[in-house]
């Protein structure tokens, strides 16, 4: 699929923030069921697939990431799980097909396309205003990683 630009509304979510290197990424992935269990325990149904929102870091440094689930309503206060909002705006979007271990290739495709098109990311003081992945395929429903889809979205600086 080719990169595209989309206008998106704000999306509320509940998530947990973590810092980890790629070698420690299992700790980050473990947050997906933890947040889901917390939501279920509070009678809140997810309003979409899980997401990873990136704030800072790269493959060579610890990455600050928030793992969460979209929600339709309010999120009660908690020491660990926090309410967040993916801001409304124009996003550059690309769908990665295949195992998430290879998603860096799709980041490269999106970033090269943006450079050619003159698209600039919304980054403030070295931190992403909004860059996230949404995991559109449930591995329990589709066990073949070659068929998994992950949507990548970067907020564009206007």
PDB file of C-alpha atoms in Angstrom, residues 29-132:
ATOM      1  CA  UNK A  29       4.612  -5.970  24.324  1.00  0.00           C
ATOM      2  CA  UNK A  30       3.470  -7.337  27.701  1.00  0.00           C
ATOM      3  CA  UNK A  31       1.605  -4.064  28.267  1.00  0.00           C
ATOM      4  CA  UNK A  32      -1.007  -4.877  25.590  1.00  0.00           C
ATOM      5  CA  UNK A  33      -2.785  -7.559  27.656  1.00  0.00           C
ATOM      6  CA  UNK A  34      -2.142  -5.632  30.895  1.00  0.00           C
ATOM      7  CA  UNK A  35      -4.021  -2.562  29.657  1.00  0.00           C
ATOM      8  CA  UNK A  36      -6.788  -4.736  28.183  1.00  0.00           C
ATOM      9  CA  UNK A  37      -7.188  -6.560  31.495  1.00  0.00           C
ATOM     10  CA  UNK A  38      -7.338  -3.220  33.337  1.00  0.00           C
ATOM     11  CA  UNK A  39     -10.013  -1.915  30.937  1.00  0.00           C
ATOM     12  CA  UNK A  40     -12.051  -5.110  31.283  1.00  0.00           C
ATOM     13  CA  UNK A  41     -11.793  -4.910  35.066  1.00  0.00           C
ATOM     14  CA  UNK A  42     -13.258  -1.385  34.908  1.00  0.00           C
ATOM     15  CA  UNK A  43     -16.079  -2.355  32.550  1.00  0.00           C
ATOM     16  CA  UNK A  44     -14.573  -0.456  29.596  1.00  0.00           C
ATOM     17  CA  UNK A  45     -14.632  -2.013  26.146  1.00  0.00           C
ATOM     18  CA  UNK A  46     -11.872  -1.115  23.685  1.00  0.00           C
ATOM     19  CA  UNK A  47     -13.092   1.025  20.780  1.00  0.00           C
ATOM     20  CA  UNK A  48     -10.465  -0.303  18.357  1.00  0.00           C
ATOM     21  CA  UNK A  49      -7.263  -2.306  18.079  1.00  0.00           C
ATOM     22  CA  UNK A  50      -4.237  -1.825  20.364  1.00  0.00           C
ATOM     23  CA  UNK A  51      -1.830   0.978  19.608  1.00  0.00           C
ATOM     24  CA  UNK A  52       1.756   1.970  20.353  1.00  0.00           C
ATOM     25  CA  UNK A  53       2.351   5.728  20.552  1.00  0.00           C
ATOM     26  CA  UNK A  54       5.987   6.805  20.258  1.00  0.00           C
ATOM     27  CA  UNK A  55       7.352   9.931  21.929  1.00  0.00           C
ATOM     28  CA  UNK A  56      11.142   9.729  21.631  1.00  0.00           C
ATOM     29  CA  UNK A  57      14.055   7.385  20.975  1.00  0.00           C
ATOM     30  CA  UNK A  58      15.206   5.190  18.123  1.00  0.00           C
ATOM     31  CA  UNK A  59      16.813   1.823  17.422  1.00  0.00           C
ATOM     32  CA  UNK A  60      20.015   2.930  19.195  1.00  0.00           C
ATOM     33  CA  UNK A  61      18.521   4.535  22.333  1.00  0.00           C
ATOM     34  CA  UNK A  62      15.734   3.700  24.782  1.00  0.00           C
ATOM     35  CA  UNK A  63      12.358   4.362  23.177  1.00  0.00           C
ATOM     36  CA  UNK A  64       9.627   6.149  25.109  1.00  0.00           C
ATOM     37  CA  UNK A  65       6.394   4.480  24.063  1.00  0.00           C
ATOM     38  CA  UNK A  66       2.832   4.346  25.344  1.00  0.00           C
ATOM     39  CA  UNK A  67       0.905   1.119  24.801  1.00  0.00           C
ATOM     40  CA  UNK A  68      -2.852   1.421  24.866  1.00  0.00           C
ATOM     41  CA  UNK A  69      -6.302   0.775  23.540  1.00  0.00           C
ATOM     42  CA  UNK A  70      -8.761   3.312  22.076  1.00  0.00           C
ATOM     43  CA  UNK A  71     -11.804   3.951  24.288  1.00  0.00           C
ATOM     44  CA  UNK A  72     -15.126   5.665  23.703  1.00  0.00           C
ATOM     45  CA  UNK A  73     -15.605   7.135  27.177  1.00  0.00           C
ATOM     46  CA  UNK A  74     -13.806   8.388  30.235  1.00  0.00           C
ATOM     47  CA  UNK A  75     -10.948   6.500  31.866  1.00  0.00           C
ATOM     48  CA  UNK A  76     -10.901   6.474  35.689  1.00  0.00           C
ATOM     49  CA  UNK A  77      -7.783   7.752  37.442  1.00  0.00           C
ATOM     50  CA  UNK A  78      -5.066   5.166  38.030  1.00  0.00           C
ATOM     51  CA  UNK A  79      -1.425   5.186  39.099  1.00  0.00           C
ATOM     52  CA  UNK A  80      -0.414   3.007  36.132  1.00  0.00           C
ATOM     53  CA  UNK A  81      -3.014   3.318  33.364  1.00  0.00           C
ATOM     54  CA  UNK A  82      -3.585   6.831  32.095  1.00  0.00           C
ATOM     55  CA  UNK A  83      -6.024   8.515  29.740  1.00  0.00           C
ATOM     56  CA  UNK A  84      -4.556   9.944  26.561  1.00  0.00           C
ATOM     57  CA  UNK A  85      -5.635  11.484  23.268  1.00  0.00           C
ATOM     58  CA  UNK A  86      -4.224  11.066  19.790  1.00  0.00           C
ATOM     59  CA  UNK A  87      -4.707  14.625  18.526  1.00  0.00           C
ATOM     60  CA  UNK A  88      -6.863  15.485  15.549  1.00  0.00           C
ATOM     61  CA  UNK A  89      -4.948  16.553  12.486  1.00  0.00           C
ATOM     62  CA  UNK A  90      -3.411  15.560   9.194  1.00  0.00           C
ATOM     63  CA  UNK A  91      -1.462  12.318   9.293  1.00  0.00           C
ATOM     64  CA  UNK A  92       0.825  10.532   6.866  1.00  0.00           C
ATOM     65  CA  UNK A  93      -0.329   6.920   6.932  1.00  0.00           C
ATOM     66  CA  UNK A  94       1.054   3.632   5.635  1.00  0.00           C
ATOM     67  CA  UNK A  95      -0.097   0.045   6.229  1.00  0.00           C
ATOM     68  CA  UNK A  96       2.726  -2.377   7.038  1.00  0.00           C
ATOM     69  CA  UNK A  97       2.002  -5.939   5.943  1.00  0.00           C
ATOM     70  CA  UNK A  98       3.871  -8.755   7.649  1.00  0.00           C
ATOM     71  CA  UNK A  99       5.455  -9.436  11.012  1.00  0.00           C
ATOM     72  CA  UNK A 100       6.000  -6.348  13.239  1.00  0.00           C
ATOM     73  CA  UNK A 101       9.694  -7.324  13.524  1.00  0.00           C
ATOM     74  CA  UNK A 102      10.067  -5.949   9.985  1.00  0.00           C
ATOM     75  CA  UNK A 103       8.135  -2.709  10.545  1.00  0.00           C
ATOM     76  CA  UNK A 104      11.322  -0.613  10.395  1.00  0.00           C
ATOM     77  CA  UNK A 105      11.278  -1.200   6.628  1.00  0.00           C
ATOM     78  CA  UNK A 106       7.843   0.425   6.412  1.00  0.00           C
ATOM     79  CA  UNK A 107       9.024   3.332   8.587  1.00  0.00           C
ATOM     80  CA  UNK A 108      11.775   3.827   6.002  1.00  0.00           C
ATOM     81  CA  UNK A 109       9.284   3.773   3.117  1.00  0.00           C
ATOM     82  CA  UNK A 110       7.051   6.351   4.827  1.00  0.00           C
ATOM     83  CA  UNK A 111       9.959   8.583   5.826  1.00  0.00           C
ATOM     84  CA  UNK A 112      11.527   8.473   2.326  1.00  0.00           C
ATOM     85  CA  UNK A 113       8.168   9.280   0.744  1.00  0.00           C
ATOM     86  CA  UNK A 114       7.703  12.219   3.128  1.00  0.00           C
ATOM     87  CA  UNK A 115      11.163  13.579   2.294  1.00  0.00           C
ATOM     88  CA  UNK A 116      10.412  13.403  -1.449  1.00  0.00           C
ATOM     89  CA  UNK A 117       7.007  15.052  -0.978  1.00  0.00           C
ATOM     90  CA  UNK A 118       8.249  17.770   1.385  1.00  0.00           C
ATOM     91  CA  UNK A 119       6.100  16.478   4.256  1.00  0.00           C
ATOM     92  CA  UNK A 120       7.394  17.448   7.719  1.00  0.00           C
ATOM     93  CA  UNK A 121       6.592  15.596  10.932  1.00  0.00           C
ATOM     94  CA  UNK A 122       5.202  17.410  13.950  1.00  0.00           C
ATOM     95  CA  UNK A 123       8.163  17.182  16.338  1.00  0.00           C
ATOM     96  CA  UNK A 124       8.693  19.596  19.237  1.00  0.00           C
ATOM     97  CA  UNK A 125      12.010  19.724  21.085  1.00  0.00           C
ATOM     98  CA  UNK A 126      12.982  16.287  19.782  1.00  0.00           C
ATOM     99  CA  UNK A 127       9.694  14.649  20.791  1.00  0.00           C
ATOM    100  CA  UNK A 128       6.999  13.368  18.452  1.00  0.00           C
ATOM    101  CA  UNK A 129       3.715  15.203  18.951  1.00  0.00           C
ATOM    102  CA  UNK A 130       1.980  12.088  17.629  1.00  0.00           C
ATOM    103  CA  UNK A 131       3.455   9.025  15.942  1.00  0.00           C
ATOM    104  CA  UNK A 132       1.725   5.708  16.448  1.00  0.00           C
TER     105      UNK A 132
END
